Coordinates of C-alpha atoms in Angstrom, one line a residue:
X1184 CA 2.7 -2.6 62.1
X1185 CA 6.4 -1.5 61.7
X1186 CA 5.0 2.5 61.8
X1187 CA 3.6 1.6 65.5
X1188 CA 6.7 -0.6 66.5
X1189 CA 8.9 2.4 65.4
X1190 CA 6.7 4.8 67.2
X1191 CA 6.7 2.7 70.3
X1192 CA 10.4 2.6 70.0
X1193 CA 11.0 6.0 69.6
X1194 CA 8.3 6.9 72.7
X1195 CA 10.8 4.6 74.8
X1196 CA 14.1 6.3 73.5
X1197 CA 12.9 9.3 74.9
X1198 CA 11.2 8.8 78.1
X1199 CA 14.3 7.1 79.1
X1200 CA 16.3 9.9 77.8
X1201 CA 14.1 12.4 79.9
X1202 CA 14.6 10.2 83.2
X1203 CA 18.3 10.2 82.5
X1204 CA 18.1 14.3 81.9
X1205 CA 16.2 14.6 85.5
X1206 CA 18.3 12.6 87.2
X1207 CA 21.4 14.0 85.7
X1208 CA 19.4 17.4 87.2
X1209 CA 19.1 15.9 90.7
X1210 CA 23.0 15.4 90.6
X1211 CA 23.3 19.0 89.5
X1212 CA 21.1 20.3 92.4
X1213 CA 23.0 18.6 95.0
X1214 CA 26.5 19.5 94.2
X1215 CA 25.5 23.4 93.9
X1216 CA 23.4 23.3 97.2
X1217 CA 26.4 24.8 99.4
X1218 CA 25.7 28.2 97.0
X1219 CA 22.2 28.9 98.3
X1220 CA 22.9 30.9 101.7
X1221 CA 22.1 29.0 105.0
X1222 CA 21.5 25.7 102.8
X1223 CA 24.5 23.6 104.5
X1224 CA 26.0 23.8 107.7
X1225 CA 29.4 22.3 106.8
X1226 CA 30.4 20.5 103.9
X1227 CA 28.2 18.5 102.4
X1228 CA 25.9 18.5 105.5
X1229 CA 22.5 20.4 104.4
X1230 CA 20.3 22.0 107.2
X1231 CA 16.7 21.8 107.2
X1232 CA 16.6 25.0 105.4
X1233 CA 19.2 23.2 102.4
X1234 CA 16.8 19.8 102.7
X1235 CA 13.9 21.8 101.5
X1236 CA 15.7 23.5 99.2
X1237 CA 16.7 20.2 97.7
X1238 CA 13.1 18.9 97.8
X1239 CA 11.8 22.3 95.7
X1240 CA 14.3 21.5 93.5
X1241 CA 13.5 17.7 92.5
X1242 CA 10.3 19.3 92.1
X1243 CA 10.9 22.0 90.0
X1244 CA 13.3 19.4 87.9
X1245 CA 9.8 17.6 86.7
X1246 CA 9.5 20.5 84.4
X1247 CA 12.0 19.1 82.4
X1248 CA 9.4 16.4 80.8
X1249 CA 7.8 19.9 80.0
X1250 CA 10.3 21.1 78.0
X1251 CA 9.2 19.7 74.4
X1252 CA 5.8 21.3 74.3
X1253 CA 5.8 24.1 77.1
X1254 CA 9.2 25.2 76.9
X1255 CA 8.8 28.4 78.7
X1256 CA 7.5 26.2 82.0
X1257 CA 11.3 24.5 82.8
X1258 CA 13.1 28.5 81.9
X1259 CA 10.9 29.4 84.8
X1260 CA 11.6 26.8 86.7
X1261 CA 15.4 27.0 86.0
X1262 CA 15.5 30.7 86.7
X1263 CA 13.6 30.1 90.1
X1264 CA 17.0 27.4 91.0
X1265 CA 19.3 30.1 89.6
X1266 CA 18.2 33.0 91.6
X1267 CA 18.2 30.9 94.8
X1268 CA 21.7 30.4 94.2
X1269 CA 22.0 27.1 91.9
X1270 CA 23.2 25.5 88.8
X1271 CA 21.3 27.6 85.6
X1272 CA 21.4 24.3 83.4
X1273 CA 17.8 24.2 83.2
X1274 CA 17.4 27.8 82.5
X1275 CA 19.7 26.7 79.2
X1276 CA 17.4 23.4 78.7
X1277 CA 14.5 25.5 78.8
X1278 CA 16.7 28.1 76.6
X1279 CA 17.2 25.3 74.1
X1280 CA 13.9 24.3 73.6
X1281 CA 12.3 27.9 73.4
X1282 CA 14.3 28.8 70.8
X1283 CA 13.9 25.7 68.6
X1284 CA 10.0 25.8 69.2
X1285 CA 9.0 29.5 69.4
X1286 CA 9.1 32.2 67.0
X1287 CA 9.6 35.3 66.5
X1288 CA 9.5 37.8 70.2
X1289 CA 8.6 34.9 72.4
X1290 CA 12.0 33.0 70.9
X1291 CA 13.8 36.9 71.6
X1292 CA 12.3 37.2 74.7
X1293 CA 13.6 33.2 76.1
X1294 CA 17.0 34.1 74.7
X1295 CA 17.6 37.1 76.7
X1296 CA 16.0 35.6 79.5
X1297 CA 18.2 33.1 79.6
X1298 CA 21.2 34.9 78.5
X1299 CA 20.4 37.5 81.6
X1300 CA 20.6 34.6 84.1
X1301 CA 23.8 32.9 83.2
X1302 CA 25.5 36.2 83.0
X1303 CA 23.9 36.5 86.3
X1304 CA 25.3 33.4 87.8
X1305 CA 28.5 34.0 86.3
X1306 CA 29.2 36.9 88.2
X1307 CA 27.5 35.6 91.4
X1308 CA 30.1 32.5 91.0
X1309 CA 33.5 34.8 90.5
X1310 CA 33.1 36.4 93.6
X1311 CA 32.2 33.6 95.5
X1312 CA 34.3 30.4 96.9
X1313 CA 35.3 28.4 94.4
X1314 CA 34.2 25.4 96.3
X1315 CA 30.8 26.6 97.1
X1316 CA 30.3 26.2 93.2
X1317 CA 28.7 24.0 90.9
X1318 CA 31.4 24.7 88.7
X1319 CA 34.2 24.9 91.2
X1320 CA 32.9 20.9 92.1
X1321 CA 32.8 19.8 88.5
X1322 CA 36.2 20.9 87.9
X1323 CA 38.0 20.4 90.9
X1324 CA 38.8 24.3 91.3
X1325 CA 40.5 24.3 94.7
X1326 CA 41.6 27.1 97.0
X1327 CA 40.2 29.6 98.9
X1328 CA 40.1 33.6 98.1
X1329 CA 43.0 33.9 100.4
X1330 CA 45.1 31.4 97.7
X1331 CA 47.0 33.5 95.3
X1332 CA 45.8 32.8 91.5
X1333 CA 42.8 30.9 92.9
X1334 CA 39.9 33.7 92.1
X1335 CA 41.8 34.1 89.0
X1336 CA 41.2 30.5 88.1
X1337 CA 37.9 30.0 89.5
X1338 CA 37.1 32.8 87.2
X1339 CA 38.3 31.9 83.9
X1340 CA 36.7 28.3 84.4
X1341 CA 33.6 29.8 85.2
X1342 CA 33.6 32.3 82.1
X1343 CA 34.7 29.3 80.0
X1344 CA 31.9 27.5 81.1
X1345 CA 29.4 30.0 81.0
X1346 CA 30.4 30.9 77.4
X1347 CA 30.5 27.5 76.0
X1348 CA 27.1 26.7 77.9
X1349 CA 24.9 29.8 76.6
X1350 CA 26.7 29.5 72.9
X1351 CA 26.0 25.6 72.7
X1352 CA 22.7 26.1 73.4
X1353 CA 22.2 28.7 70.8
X1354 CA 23.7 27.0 68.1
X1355 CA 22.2 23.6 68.7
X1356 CA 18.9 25.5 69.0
X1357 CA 19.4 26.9 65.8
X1358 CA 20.6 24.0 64.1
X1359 CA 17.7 21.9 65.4
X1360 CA 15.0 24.6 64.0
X1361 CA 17.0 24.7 61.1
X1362 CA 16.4 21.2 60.1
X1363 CA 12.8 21.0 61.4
X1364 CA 12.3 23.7 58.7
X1365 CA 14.2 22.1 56.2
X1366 CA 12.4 19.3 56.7
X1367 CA 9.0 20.7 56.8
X1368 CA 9.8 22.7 53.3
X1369 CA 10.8 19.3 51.5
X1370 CA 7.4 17.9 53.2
X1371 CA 5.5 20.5 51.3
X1372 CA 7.6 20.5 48.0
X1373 CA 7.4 16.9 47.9
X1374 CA 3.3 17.3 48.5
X1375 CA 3.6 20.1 45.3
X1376 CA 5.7 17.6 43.2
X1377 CA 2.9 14.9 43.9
X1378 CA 0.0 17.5 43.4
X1379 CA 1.8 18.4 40.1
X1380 CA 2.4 14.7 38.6
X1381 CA -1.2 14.3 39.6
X1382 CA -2.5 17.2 37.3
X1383 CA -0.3 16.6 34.8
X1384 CA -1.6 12.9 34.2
X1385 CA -5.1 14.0 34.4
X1386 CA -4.2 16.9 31.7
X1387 CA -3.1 13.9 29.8
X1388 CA -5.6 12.2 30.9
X1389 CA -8.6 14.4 29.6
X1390 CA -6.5 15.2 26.3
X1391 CA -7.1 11.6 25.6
X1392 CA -10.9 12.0 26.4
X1393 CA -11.3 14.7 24.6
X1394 CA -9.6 13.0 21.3
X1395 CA -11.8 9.7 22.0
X1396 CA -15.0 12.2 22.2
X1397 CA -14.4 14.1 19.0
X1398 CA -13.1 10.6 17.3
X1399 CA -17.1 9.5 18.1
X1400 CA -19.0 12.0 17.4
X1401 CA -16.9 12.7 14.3
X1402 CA -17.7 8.5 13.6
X1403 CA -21.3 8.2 14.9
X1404 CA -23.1 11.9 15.3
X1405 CA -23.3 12.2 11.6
X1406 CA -24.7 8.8 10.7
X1407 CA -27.4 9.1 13.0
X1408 CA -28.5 12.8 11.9
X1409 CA -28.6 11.5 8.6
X1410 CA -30.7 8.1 9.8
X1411 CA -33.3 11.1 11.8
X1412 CA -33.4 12.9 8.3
X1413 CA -33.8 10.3 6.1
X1414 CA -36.5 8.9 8.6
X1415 CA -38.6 11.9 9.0
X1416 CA -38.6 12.1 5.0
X1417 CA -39.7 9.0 4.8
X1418 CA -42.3 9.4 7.3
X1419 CA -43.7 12.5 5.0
X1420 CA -43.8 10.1 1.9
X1421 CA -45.7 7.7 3.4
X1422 CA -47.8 9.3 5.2
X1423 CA -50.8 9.2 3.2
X1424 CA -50.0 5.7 1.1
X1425 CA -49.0 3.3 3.9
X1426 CA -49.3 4.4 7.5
X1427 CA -47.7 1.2 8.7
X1428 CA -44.5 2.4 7.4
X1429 CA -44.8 5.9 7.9
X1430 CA -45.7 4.9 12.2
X1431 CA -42.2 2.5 11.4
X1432 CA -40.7 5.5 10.4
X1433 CA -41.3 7.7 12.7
X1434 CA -40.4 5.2 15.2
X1435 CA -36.9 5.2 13.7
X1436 CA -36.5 8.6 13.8
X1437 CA -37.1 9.0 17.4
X1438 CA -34.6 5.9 18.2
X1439 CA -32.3 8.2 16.1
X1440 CA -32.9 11.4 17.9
X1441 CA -33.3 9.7 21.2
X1442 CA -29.6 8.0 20.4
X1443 CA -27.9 11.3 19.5
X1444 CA -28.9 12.4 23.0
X1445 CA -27.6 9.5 24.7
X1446 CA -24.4 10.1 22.4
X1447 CA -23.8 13.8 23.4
X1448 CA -24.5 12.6 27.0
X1449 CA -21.9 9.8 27.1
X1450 CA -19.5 12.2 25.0
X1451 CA -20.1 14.9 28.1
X1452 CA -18.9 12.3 30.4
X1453 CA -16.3 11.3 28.6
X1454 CA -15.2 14.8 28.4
X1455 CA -15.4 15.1 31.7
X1456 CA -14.2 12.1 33.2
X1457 CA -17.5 10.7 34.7
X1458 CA -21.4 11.1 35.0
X1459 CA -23.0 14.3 35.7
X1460 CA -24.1 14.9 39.0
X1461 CA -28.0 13.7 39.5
X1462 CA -30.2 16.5 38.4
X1463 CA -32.3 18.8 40.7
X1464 CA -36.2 18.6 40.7
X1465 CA -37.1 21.0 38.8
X1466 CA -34.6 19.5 35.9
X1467 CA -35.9 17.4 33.3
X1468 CA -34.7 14.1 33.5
X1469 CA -31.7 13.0 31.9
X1470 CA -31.0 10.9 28.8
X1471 CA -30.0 8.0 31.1
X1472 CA -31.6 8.1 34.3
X1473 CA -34.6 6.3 36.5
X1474 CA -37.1 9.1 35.9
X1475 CA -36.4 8.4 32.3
X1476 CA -38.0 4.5 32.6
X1477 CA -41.2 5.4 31.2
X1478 CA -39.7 7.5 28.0
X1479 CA -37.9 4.1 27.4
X1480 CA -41.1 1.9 28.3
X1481 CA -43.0 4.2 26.0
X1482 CA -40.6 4.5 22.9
X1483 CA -40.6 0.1 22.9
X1484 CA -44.6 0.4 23.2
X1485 CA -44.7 2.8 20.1
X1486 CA -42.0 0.0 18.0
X1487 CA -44.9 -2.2 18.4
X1488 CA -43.2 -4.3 21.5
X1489 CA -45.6 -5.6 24.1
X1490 CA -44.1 -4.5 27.4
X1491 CA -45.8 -4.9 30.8
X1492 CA -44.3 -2.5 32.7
X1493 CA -44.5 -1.9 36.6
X1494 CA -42.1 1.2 38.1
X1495 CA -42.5 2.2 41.3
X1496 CA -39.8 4.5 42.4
X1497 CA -39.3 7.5 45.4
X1498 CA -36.7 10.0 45.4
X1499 CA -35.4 10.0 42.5
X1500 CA -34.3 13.0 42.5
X1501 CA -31.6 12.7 45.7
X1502 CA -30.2 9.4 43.5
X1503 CA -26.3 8.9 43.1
X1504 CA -25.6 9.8 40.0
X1505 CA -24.1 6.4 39.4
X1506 CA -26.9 4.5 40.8
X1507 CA -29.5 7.0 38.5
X1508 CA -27.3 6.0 35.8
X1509 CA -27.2 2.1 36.3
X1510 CA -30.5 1.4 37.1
X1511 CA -31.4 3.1 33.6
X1512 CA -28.8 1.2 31.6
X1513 CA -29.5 -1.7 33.6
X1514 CA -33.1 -1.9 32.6
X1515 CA -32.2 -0.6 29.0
X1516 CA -29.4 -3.4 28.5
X1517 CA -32.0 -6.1 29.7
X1518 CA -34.8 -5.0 27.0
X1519 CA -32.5 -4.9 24.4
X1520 CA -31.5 -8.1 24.8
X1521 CA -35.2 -9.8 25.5
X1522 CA -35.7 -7.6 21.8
X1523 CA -32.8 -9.7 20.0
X1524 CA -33.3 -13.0 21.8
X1525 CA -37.6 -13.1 21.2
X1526 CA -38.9 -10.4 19.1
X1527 CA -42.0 -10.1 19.0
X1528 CA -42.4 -11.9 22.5
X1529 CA -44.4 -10.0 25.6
X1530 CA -41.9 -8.0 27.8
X1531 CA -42.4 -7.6 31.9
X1532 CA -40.6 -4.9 33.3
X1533 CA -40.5 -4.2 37.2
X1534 CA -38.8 -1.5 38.9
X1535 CA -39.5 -0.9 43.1
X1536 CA -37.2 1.1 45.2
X1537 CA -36.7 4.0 48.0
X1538 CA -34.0 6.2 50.0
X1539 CA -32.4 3.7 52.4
X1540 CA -33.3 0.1 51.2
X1541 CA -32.5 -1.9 48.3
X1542 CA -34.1 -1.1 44.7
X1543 CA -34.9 -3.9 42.3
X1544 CA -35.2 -4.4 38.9
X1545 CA -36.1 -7.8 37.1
X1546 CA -36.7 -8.0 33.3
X1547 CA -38.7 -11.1 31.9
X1548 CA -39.7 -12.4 28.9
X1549 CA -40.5 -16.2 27.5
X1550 CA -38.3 -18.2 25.6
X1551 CA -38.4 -20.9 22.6
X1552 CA -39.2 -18.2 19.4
X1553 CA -37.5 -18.1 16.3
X1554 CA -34.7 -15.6 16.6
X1555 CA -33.6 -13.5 14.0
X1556 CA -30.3 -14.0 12.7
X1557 CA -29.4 -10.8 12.0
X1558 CA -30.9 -9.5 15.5
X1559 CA -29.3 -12.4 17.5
X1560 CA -26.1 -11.4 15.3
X1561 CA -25.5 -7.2 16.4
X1562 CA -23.9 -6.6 18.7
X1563 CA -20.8 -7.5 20.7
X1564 CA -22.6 -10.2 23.0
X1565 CA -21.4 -8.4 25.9
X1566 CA -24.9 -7.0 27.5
X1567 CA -25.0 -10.0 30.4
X1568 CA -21.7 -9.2 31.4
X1569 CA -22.0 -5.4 31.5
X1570 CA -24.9 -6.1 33.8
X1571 CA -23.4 -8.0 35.8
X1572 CA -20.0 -5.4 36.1
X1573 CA -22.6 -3.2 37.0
X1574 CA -24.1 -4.8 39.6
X1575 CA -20.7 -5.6 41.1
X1576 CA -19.4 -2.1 41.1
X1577 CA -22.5 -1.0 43.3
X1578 CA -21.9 -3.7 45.6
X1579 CA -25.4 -5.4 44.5
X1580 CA -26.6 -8.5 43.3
X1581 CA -27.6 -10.6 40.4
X1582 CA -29.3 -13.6 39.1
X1583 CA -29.6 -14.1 35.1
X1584 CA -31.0 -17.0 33.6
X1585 CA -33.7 -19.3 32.9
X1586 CA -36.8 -19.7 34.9
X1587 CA -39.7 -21.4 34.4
X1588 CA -39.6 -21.0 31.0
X1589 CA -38.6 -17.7 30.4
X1590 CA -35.4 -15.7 30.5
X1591 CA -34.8 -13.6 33.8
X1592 CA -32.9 -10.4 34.7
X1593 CA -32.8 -10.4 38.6
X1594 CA -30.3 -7.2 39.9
X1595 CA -30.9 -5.7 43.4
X1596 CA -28.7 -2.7 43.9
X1597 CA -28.3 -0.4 47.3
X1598 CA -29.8 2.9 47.7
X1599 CA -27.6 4.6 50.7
X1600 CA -30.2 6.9 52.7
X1601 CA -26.8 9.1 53.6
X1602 CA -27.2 10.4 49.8
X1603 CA -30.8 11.7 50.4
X1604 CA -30.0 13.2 53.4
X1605 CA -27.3 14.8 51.3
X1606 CA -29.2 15.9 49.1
X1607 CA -31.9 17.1 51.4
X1608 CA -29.8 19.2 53.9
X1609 CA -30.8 17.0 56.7

């Protein structure tokens, strides 16, 4: 609100500051009107030739709201009044502005433009009347070119002035392009100063990920290579003697292998600072992604848990990487948990969504079973809530609790049609 005020503000100052300049033209115009031959037919009394005259010159004044972006239009203008026999002070406005706007030949080109005409007018005023002068009426240079001294006066106050006109316009042209460039090189330092802070706290920041990566896998990659080993040799053992415990075996190892992959995956997007982009169709799926449901459905089936599971799903290929992410850990999160709360208890799994409406996922399972300590006991206890941050950072929805006798995992998430079309090229 106080950016638009001061704009406002600012828009004001300098309409009224152009109003004052045109008027302050007008005034100009007037009292240099006895220079322009057959313009007056006795002081101060303009003939119908002079009333035009004045007329084309209010008119050609409006180019001086011009000045800021066409700067060339009022030195026309202004050379138009000065060759008719007028002032030539908006041949220096137009001056001013060229050469704090333009660049290189243009800039040259206004300068010596304008520097042609006032020497031009200079001249043209020595040798006439002092009176009949814009300069001569400003002043109050008397006389008539009979008076002794008076040409020699009218002259030096018209050099004077013509001097000090053309050089103040230079140097506050200068001066006014100077600080527009200082200003504009201190704009783009101050962007590289930001740009820089900002890649060196991500340096830092990755250098941190990169130290948390290496910290896990250095804690966790080992243990679970050793769990696949020690699993697939116990598979072998028991192969023959008990096949119970070799299929609980080889179970185990694939939950090992199957958990190093999802460990080298979350270490790549730790490394990295965030999930992968979604994979193409041709890709195989990733470690934790939708098209990776029925690898999950399949591995609890093969641990001996009876899951019912429906997943109907389109597009999963032009996913959000975040949403392809969720939906899988979502899922995941909610089957570990019906596993810890009811083992051994049935498992309904339902998964529906599309491009462009809402996708669904609801986990079920019945309560009132004996838990098992040590189940109900791993873990942090934190699997509700990291559904429900989830859900909240997709701008979806949840419901989690008990319903009709069993233990519900309600989340609806959005699936924005703009990210198939994306995807698609459409």
């Amino acid at each position: 609100m106080n950016t638009l005020a001061g704009r406002i503000v600012r828009l004001s100052l300098l309409t009224l500051w152009d109003i004052v300049l045109y008027l302050l033209g007008v005034l100009l115009t007037f009292l240099s009107i006895e220079g322009v031959p057959g313009a007056t037919s006795g002081p101060g009394l303009p003939t119908d030739l002079g009333i035009v005259v004045l007329l084309l010159a209010c008119l050609l004044w409006l180019t001086v709201f011009l000045r800021r972006r066409f700067p060339v239009v009022p030195l026309v203008a202004g050379a138009l009044l000065t060759l008719v026999g007028m002032d030539y002070w908006l041949v220096l406005i137009g001056a001013f502005h060229a050469l704090a706007r333009l660049r290189g030949w243009p800039a040259i080109a206004a300068a010596a433009g304008a520097g042609v005409l006032v020497v031009f007018a200079t001249v043209r005023d020595i040798v006439r009347d002092p009176q009949s002068t814009m300069t001569g009426s400003l002043f109050g240079v008397t006389g008539t070119p009979d008076t002794p001294g008076s040409g020699a006066v009218a002259a030096i106050v018209v050099l004077i002035v013509a001097a000090m006109s053309l050089g103040t316009t230079g140097g506050l042209a200068l001066l006014v392009r100077s600080r527009r460039e200082t200003a504009t090189a201190r704009t783009r330092v101050e962007a590289v100063d930001a740009r820089n802070a900002d890649l060196s706290s991500e340096l830092a920041r990755t250098s941190e990920r990169d130290r948390l990566a290496t910290e896990i896998h250095d804690a966790l990659a080992h243990r679970l290579s050793v769990i696949s080993l020690q699993s697939g040799a116990l598979e072998t053992a028991t192969h023959t003697s008990d096949p119970a415990l070799a299929h609980a075996a080889r179970v185990l190892r694939g939950q090992a292998h199957a958990s190093l992959e999802d460990l080298r995956g979350l270490l790549g997007d730790l490394r990295t600072g965030g999930p992968a982009s979604s994979t193409g169709p041709t890709e195989a799926p990733a470690t934790a992604s939708m098209r990776a449901l029925p690898r999950l459905v399949r591995s609890l089936r093969e641990a001996g848990t009876a899951v019912d599971a429906v997943v109907l799903l389109d597009g999963t290929e032009s996913a959000p990487a975040a949403l392809d992410r969720s939906i899988y850990r979502i899922a995941q999160e909610s089957l570990t948990n019906a596993l810890k709360h009811a083992p051994g208890a049935p498992v309904s799994l339902y998964v529906e969504g599309a491009p462009g409406s809402d996708i669904r996922i609801r986990v079920s399972n019945p309560i009132g079973r004996p838990v098992d300590p040590v189940l109900q006991g791993s873990g942090a206890g934190s699997g509700i809530a990291g559904i429900r941050e989830r859900v909240r950072l997709l701008s979806g929805a949840s419901w989690i609790g008990v319903h009709e006798g069993c233990f519900v995992v309600d989340a609806t998430l959005p699936w924005p049609i703009e990210a198939a079309q994306a995807w698609r090229g459409v």
